[in-house]
mmCIF file of C-alpha atoms in Angstrom:
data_model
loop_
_atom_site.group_PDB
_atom_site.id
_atom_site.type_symbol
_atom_site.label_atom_id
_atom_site.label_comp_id
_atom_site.label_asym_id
_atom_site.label_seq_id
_atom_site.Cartn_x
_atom_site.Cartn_y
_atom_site.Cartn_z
ATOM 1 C CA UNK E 1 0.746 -35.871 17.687
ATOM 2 C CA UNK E 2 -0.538 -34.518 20.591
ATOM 3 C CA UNK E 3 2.278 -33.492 23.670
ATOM 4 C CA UNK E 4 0.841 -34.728 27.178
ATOM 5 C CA UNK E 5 0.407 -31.623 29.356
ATOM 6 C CA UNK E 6 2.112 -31.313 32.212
ATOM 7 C CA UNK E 7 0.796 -32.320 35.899
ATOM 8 C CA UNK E 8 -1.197 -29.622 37.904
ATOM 9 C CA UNK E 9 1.302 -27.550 40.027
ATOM 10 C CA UNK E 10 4.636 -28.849 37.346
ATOM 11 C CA UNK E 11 6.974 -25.775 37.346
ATOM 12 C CA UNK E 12 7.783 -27.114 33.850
ATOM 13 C CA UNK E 13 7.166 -24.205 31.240
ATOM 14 C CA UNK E 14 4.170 -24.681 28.585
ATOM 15 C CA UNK E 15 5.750 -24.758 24.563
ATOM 16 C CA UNK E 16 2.594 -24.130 23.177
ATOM 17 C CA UNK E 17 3.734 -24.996 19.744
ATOM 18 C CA UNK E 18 4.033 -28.407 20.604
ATOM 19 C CA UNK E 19 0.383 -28.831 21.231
ATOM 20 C CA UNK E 20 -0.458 -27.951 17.490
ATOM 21 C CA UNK E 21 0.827 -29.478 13.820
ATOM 22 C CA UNK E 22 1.471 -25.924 12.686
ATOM 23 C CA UNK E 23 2.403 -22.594 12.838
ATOM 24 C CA UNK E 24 0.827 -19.279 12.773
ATOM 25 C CA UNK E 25 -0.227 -18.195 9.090
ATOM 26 C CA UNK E 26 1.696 -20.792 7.829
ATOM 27 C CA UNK E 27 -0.781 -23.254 9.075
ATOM 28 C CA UNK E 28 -2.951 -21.876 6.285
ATOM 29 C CA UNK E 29 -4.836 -23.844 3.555
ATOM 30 C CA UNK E 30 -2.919 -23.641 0.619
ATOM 31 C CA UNK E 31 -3.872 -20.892 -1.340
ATOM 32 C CA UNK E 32 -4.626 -22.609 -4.614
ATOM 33 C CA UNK E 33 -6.837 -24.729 -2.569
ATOM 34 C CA UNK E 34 -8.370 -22.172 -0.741
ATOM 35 C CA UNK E 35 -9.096 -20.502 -4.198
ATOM 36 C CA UNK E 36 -10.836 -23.699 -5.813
ATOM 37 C CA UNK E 37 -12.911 -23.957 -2.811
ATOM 38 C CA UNK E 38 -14.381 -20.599 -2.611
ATOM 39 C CA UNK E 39 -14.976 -20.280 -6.660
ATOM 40 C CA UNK E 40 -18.427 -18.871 -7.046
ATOM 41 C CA UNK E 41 -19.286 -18.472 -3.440
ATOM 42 C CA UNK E 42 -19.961 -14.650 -3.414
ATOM 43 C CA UNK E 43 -20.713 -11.805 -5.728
ATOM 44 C CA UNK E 44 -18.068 -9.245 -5.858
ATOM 45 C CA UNK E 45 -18.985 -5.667 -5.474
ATOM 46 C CA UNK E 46 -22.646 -4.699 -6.748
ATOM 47 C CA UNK E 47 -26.271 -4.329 -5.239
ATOM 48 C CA UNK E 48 -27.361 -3.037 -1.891
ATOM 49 C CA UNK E 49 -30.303 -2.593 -0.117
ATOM 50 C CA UNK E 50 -32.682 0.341 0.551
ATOM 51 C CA UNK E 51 -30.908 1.587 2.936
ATOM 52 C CA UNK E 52 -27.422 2.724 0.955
ATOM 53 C CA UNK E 53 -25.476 -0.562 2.196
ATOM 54 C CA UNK E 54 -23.516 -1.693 -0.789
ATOM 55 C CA UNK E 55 -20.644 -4.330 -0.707
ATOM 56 C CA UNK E 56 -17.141 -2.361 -1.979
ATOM 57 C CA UNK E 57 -14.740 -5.372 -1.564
ATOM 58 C CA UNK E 58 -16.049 -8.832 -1.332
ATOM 59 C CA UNK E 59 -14.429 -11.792 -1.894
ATOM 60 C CA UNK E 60 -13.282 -11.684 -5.904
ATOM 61 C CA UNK E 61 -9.598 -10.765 -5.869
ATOM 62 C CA UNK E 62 -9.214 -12.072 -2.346
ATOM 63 C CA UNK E 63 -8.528 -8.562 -0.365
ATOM 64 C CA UNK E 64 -7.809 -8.154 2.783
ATOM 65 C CA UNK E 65 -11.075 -7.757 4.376
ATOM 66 C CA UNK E 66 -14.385 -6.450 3.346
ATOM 67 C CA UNK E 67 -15.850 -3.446 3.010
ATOM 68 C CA UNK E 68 -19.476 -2.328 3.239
ATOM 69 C CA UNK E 69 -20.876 1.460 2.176
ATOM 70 C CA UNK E 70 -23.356 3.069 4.301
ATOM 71 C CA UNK E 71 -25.762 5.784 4.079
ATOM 72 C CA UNK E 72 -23.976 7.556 6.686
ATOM 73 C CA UNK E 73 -20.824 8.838 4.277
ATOM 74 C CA UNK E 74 -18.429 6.084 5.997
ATOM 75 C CA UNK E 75 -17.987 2.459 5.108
ATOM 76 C CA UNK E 76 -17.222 -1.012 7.465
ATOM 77 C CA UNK E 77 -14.256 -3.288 7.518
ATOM 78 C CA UNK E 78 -14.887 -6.628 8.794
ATOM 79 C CA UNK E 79 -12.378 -9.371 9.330
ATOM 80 C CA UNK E 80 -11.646 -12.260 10.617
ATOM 81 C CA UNK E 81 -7.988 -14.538 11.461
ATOM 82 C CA UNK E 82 -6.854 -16.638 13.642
ATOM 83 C CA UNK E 83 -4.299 -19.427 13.917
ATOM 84 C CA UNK E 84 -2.389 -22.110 16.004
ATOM 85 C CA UNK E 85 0.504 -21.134 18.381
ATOM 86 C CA UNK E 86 3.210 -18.985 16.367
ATOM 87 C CA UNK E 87 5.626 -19.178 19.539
ATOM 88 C CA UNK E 88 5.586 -21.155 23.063
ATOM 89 C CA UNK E 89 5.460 -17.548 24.689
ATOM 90 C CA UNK E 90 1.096 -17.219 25.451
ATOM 91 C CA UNK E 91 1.339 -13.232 25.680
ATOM 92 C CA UNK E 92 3.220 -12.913 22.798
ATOM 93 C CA UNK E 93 1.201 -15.416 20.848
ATOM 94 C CA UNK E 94 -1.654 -13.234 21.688
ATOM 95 C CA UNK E 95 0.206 -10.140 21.027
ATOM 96 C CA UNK E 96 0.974 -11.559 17.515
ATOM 97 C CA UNK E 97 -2.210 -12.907 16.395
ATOM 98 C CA UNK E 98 -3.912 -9.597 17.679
ATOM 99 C CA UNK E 99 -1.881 -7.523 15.782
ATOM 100 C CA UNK E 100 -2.125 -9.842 12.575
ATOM 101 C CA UNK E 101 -5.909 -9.880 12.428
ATOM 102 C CA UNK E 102 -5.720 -5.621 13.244
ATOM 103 C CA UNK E 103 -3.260 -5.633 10.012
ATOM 104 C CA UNK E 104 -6.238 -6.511 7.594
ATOM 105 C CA UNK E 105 -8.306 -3.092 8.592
ATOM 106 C CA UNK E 106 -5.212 -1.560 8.024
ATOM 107 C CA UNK E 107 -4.440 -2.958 4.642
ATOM 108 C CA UNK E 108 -7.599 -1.469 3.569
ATOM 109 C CA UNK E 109 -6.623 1.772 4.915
ATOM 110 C CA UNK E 110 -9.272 1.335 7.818
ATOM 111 C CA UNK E 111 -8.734 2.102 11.556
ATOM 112 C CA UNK E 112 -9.876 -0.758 13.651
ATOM 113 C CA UNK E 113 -12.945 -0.019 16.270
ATOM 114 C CA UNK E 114 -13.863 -3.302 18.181
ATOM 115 C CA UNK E 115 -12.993 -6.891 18.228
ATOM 116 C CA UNK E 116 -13.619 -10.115 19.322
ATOM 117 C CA UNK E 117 -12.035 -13.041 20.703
ATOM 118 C CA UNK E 118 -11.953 -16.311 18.910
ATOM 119 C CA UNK E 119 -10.308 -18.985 21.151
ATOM 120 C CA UNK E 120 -10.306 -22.953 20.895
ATOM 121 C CA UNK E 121 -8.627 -24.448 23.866
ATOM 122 C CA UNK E 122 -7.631 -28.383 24.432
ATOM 123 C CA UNK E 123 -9.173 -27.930 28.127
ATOM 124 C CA UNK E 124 -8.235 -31.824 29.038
ATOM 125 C CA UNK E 125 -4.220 -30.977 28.113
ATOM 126 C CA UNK E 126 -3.508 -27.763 28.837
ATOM 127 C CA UNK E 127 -4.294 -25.855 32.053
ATOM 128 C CA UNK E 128 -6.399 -22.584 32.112
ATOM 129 C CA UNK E 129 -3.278 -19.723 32.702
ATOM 130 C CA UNK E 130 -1.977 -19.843 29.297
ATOM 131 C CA UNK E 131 -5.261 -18.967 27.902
ATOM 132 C CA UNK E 132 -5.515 -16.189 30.324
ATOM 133 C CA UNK E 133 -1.968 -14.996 29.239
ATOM 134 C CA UNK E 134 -2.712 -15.060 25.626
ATOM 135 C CA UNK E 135 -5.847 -13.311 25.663
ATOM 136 C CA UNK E 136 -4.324 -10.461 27.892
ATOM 137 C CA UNK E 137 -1.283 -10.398 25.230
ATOM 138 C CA UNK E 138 -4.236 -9.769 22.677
ATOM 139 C CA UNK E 139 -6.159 -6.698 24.730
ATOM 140 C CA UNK E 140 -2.701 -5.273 25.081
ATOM 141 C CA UNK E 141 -1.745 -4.501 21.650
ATOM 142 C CA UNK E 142 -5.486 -4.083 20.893
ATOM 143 C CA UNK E 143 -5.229 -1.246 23.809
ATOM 144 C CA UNK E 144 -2.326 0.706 21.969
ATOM 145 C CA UNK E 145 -4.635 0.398 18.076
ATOM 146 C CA UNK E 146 -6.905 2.265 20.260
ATOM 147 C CA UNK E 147 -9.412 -0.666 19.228
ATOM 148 C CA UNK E 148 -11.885 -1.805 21.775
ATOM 149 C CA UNK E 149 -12.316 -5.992 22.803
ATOM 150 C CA UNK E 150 -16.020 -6.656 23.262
ATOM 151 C CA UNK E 151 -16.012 -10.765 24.019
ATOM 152 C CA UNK E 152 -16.070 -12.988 21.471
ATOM 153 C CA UNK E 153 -16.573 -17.099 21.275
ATOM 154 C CA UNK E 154 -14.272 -20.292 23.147
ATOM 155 C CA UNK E 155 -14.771 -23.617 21.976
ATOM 156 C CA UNK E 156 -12.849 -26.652 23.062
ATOM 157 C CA UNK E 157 -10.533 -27.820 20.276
ATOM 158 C CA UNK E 158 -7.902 -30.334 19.913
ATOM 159 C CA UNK E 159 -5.445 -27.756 19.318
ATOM 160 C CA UNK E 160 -4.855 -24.367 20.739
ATOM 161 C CA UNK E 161 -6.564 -21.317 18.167
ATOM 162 C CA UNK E 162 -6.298 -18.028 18.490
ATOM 163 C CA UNK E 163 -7.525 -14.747 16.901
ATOM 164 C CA UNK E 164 -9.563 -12.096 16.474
ATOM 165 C CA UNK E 165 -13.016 -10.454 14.035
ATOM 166 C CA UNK E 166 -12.461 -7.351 13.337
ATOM 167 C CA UNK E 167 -14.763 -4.287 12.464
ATOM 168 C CA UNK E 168 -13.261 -1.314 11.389
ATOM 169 C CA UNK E 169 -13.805 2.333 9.545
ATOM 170 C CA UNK E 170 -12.772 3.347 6.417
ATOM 171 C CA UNK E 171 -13.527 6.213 4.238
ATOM 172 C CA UNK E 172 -15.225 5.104 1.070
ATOM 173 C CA UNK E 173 -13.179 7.151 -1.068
ATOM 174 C CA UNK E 174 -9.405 6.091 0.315
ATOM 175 C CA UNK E 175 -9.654 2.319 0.362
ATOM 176 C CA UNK E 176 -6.498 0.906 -0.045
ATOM 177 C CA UNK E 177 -7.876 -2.235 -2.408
ATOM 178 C CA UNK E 178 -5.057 -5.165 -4.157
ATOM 179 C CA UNK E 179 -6.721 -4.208 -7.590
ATOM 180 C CA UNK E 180 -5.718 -1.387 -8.059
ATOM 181 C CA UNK E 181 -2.452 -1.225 -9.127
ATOM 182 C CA UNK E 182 -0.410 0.882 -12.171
ATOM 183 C CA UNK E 183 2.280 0.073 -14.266
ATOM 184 C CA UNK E 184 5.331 2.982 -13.184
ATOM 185 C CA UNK E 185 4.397 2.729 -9.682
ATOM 186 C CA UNK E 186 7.074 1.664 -6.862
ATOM 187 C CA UNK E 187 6.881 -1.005 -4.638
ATOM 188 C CA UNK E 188 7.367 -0.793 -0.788
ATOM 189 C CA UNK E 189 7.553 -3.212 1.982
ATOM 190 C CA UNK E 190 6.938 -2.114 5.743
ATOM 191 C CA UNK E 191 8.685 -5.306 7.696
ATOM 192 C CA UNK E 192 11.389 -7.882 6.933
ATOM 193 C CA UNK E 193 10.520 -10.914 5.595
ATOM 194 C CA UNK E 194 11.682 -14.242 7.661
ATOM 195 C CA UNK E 195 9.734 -14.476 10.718
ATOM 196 C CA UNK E 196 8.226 -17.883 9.033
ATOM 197 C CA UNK E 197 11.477 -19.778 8.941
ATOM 198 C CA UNK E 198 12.947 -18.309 12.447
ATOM 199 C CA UNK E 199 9.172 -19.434 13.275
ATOM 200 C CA UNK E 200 9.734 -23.248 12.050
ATOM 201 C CA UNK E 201 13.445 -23.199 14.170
ATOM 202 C CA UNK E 202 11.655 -22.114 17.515
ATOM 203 C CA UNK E 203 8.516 -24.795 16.620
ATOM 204 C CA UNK E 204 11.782 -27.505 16.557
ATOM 205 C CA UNK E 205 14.385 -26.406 18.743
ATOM 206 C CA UNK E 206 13.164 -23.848 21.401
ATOM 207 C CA UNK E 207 15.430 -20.908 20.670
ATOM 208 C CA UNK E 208 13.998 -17.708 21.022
ATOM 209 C CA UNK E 209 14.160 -14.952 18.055
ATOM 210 C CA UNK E 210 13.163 -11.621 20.429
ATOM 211 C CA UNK E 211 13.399 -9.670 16.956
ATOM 212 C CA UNK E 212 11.336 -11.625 15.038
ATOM 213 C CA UNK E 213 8.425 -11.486 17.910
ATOM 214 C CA UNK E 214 8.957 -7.710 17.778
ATOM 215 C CA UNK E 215 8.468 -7.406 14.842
ATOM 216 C CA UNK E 216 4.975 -9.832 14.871
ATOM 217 C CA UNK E 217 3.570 -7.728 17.483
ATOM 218 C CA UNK E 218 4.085 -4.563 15.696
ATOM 219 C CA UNK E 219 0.982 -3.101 14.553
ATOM 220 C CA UNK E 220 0.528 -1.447 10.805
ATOM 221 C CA UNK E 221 -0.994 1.380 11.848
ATOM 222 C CA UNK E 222 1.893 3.453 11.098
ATOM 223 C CA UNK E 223 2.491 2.582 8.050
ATOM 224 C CA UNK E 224 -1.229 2.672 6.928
ATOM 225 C CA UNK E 225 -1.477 6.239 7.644
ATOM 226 C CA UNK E 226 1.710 6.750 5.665
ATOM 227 C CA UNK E 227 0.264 4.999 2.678
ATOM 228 C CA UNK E 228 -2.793 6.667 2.692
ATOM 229 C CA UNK E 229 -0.785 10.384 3.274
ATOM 230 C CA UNK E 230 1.503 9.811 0.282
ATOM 231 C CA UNK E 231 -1.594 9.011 -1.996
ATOM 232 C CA UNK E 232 -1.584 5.145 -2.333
ATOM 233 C CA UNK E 233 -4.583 3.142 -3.919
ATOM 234 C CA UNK E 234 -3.005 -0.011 -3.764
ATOM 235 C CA UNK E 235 -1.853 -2.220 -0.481
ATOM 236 C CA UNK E 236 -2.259 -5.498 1.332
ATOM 237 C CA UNK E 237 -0.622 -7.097 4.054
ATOM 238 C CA UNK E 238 2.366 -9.732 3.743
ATOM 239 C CA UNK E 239 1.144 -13.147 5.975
ATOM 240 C CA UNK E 240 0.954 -16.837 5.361
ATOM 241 C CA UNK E 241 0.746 -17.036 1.595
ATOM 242 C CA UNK E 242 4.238 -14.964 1.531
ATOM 243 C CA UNK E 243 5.407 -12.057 -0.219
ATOM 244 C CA UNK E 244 5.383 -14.114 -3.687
ATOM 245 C CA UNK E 245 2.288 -15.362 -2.754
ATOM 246 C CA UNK E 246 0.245 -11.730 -1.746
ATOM 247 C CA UNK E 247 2.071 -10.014 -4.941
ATOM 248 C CA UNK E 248 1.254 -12.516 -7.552
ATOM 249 C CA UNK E 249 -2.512 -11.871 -6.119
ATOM 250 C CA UNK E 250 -2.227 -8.066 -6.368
ATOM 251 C CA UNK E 251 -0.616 -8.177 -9.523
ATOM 252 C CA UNK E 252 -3.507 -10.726 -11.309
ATOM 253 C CA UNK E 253 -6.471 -8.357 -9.933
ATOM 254 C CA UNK E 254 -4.632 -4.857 -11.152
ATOM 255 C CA UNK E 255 -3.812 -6.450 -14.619
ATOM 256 C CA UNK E 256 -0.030 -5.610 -14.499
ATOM 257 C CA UNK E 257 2.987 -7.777 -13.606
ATOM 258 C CA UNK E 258 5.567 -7.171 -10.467
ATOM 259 C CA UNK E 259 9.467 -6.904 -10.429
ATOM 260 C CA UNK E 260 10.956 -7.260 -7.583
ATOM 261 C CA UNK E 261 14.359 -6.473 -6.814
ATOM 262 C CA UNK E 262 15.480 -9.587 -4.403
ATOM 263 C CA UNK E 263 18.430 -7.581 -3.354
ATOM 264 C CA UNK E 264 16.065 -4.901 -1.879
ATOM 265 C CA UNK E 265 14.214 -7.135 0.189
ATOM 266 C CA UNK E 266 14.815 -6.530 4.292
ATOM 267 C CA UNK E 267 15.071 -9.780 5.696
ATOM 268 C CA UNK E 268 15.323 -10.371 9.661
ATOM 269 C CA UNK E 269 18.845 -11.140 10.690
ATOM 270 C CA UNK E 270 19.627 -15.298 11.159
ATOM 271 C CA UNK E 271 16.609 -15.955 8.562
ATOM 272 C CA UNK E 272 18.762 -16.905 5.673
ATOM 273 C CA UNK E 273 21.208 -18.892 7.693
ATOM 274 C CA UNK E 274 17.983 -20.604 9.567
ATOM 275 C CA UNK E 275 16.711 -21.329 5.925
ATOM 276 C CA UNK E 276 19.884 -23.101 4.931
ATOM 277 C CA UNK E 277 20.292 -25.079 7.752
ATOM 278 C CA UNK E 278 16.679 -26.793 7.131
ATOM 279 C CA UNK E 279 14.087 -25.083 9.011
ATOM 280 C CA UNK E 280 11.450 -24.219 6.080
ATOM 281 C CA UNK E 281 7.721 -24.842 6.668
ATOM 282 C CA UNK E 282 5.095 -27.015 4.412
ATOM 283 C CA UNK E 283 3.374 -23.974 3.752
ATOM 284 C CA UNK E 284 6.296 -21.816 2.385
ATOM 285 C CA UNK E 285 6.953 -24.429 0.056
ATOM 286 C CA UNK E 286 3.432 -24.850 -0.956
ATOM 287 C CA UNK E 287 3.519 -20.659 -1.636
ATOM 288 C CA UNK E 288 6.429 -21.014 -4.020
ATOM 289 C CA UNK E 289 5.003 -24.323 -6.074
ATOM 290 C CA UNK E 290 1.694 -22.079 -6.018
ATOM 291 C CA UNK E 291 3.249 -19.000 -7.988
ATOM 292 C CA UNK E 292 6.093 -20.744 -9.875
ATOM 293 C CA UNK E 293 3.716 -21.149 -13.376
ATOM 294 C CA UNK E 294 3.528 -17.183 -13.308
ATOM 295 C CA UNK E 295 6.530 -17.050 -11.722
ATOM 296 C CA UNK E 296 10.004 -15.394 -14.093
ATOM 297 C CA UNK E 297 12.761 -15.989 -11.656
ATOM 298 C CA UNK E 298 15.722 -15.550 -13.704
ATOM 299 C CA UNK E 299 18.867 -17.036 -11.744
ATOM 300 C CA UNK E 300 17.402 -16.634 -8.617
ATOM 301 C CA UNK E 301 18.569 -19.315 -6.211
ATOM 302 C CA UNK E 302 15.783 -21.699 -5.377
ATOM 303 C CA UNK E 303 16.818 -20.424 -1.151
ATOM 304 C CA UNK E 304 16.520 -16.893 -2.062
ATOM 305 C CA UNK E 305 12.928 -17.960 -3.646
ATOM 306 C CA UNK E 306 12.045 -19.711 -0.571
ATOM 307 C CA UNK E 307 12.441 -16.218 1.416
ATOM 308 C CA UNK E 308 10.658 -14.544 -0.610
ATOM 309 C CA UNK E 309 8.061 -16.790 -0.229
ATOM 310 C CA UNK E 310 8.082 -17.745 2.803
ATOM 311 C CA UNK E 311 4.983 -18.007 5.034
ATOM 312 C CA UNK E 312 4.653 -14.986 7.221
ATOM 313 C CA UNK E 313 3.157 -14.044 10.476
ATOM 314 C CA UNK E 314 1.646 -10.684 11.069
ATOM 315 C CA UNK E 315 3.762 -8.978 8.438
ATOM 316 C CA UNK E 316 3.994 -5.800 6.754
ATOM 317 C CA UNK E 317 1.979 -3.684 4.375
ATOM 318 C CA UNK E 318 3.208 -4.498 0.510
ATOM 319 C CA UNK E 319 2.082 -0.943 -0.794
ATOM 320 C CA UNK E 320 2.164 0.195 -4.179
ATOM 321 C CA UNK E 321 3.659 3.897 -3.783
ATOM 322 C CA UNK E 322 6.937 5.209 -1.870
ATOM 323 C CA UNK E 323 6.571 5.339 1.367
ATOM 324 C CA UNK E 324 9.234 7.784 3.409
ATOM 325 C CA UNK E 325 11.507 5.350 5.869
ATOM 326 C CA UNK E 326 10.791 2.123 4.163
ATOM 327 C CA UNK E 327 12.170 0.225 1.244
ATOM 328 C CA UNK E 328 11.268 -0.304 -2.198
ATOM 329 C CA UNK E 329 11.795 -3.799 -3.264
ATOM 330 C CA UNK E 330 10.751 -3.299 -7.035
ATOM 331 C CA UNK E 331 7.261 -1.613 -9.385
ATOM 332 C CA UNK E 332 4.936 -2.416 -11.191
ATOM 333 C CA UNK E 333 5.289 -2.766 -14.462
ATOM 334 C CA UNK E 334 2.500 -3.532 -17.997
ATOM 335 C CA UNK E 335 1.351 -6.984 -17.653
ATOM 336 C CA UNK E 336 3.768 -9.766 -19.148
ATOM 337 C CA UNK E 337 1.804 -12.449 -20.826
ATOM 338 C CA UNK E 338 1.179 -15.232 -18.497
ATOM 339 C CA UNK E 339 3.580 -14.037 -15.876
ATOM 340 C CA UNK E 340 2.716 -11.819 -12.827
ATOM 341 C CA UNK E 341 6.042 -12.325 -11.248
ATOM 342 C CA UNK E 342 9.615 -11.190 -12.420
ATOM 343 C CA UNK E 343 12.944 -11.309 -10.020
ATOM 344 C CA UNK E 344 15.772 -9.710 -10.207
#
């Protein structure tokens, strides 16, 4: 359904997320879905062409973004994301989703260099401003990666979209890849988990989590150069298919299974109580139902399996090493026959 916008000159305030059937990266395809439908699509890393250019991460164990060698001693990151309105706030929407699609060069271990916009606009509903608003949210936080904005591409959509391509930098020999992963090595995670289901409350009721927008719009640079100074190989970034969701992916391409300590896990304040009380998205569900074959959960409650899958915006790095200031929720341990996943 499809809100009417309001009158030219109304005083009454814009909730973008009203104007779109989802949320943020929870509006995702499902992820088993998204696997069947790029089977056999690309080659993974191999080839190149006269000129030194050789694919490094492609498209096989679904990284974060991919990564090209060059002649020239350095390699590319390129990404792409974008999404539907994550809050009714147009800044901080743009804020958020320019900060989640910066988070992918990061995961690699990359530093961003330019991007462009990617907006879709419902011109006949919604007036001109927000737009405005979110992409000046976007070249804000773009600003402080130290990441130029060169354009990009409107179309206009049925539903608001917003995001960002992404080229990057990364040295060849420091990528920060989801394959590889060792068994004895400690788990970390940069950012709460929860922002999904405080997400899903403001979507319904209007109420305002400050925290959990503060905590979208933080960028990962921070905690990429941390990873890569304390020696880590092995990253990605936490977003719609969940922590569950990103691990069990990490774990399958390094060949080694994950425990995770549930206790360990920071989760935003009034996420837990939010869950309870209803507000859990589609595509949180859809995470959980997507891991649960390779999946040992022990007694963990089916709620505290929900958080820890739950469908995240812009979250943090999930890096396999310790990094100084941030938590370890678990290790990595030798793969467990037919199960990636073990809570405790």
């Amino acid at each position: 359904m499809t809100p009417v916008g309001p009158a030219a000159g109304s005083a009454v305030p814009v909730r973008l997320t009203q104007y779109a059937h989802g949320g943020g990266c929870a509006c995702k395809i499902p992820p088993g879905e998204l696997e069947a439908m790029v089977a056999g699509l690309m080659p993974g890393p191999s080839g190149g062409h006269a000129d030194g250019e050789r694919l490094l991460v492609g498209l096989d164990d679904g990284d974060d973004a991919a990564v090209v060698g060059t002649s020239a001693g350095f390699a590319l990151v390129s990404t792409a994301d974008f999404f539907t309105p994550v809050v009714d706030d147009a800044r901080d929407w743009g804020r958020i989703a320019a900060a989640n699609a910066l988070s992918d060069v990061y995961a690699m271990g990359g530093r961003p260099v330019v991007a462009l916009n990617l907006l879709g606009w419902p011109r006949d509903v919604l007036p001109a401003e927000p737009a405005q608003e979110v992409l000046a949210g976007a070249l804000e936080v773009a600003g402080k990666a130290g990441c130029f904005v060169g354009g990009g591409h409107s179309i206009d959509s049925p539903e608001p979209l917003y995001g960002m391509a992404v080229t990057g930098l990364v040295d060849p020999d420091r990528i920060l890849r989801n394959d590889a992963g060792q068994p004895g090595v400690p788990l970390t995670l940069t950012k709460p988990l929860g922002v999904g289901i405080l997400n899903n409350r403001h979507k319904r009721t209007g109420e305002v989590f400050p925290h959990a927008v503060a905590s979208m719009a933080a960028l990962n640079d921070r905690a990429s150069a941390a990873a890569l100074k304390a020696g880590a190989v092995c990253a990605t970034d936490v977003t719609g298919f969940g922590l569950l969701g990103h691990l069990h992916k990490l774990a399958r391409a390094s060949a080694v299974t994950a425990v995770v300590d549930s206790a360990a896990v920071p989760v935003l304040d009034g996420a837990r109580e939010s869950l309870r009380a209803g507000y859990v998205s589609g595509g949180t569900r859809r995470n959980l139902d997507w891991v649960r074959p390779h999946l040992d959960a022990g007694r963990t409650s089916d709620d505290e399996l929900l958080v820890l899958a739950d469908a995240q915006t812009s979250g943090g790095l999930l890096v396999a090493g310790e990094l100084p200031g941030h938590p370890v929720i678990g290790e990595l341990v030798p793969a467990v026959a037919g199960t990636t996943l073990v809570i405790r």
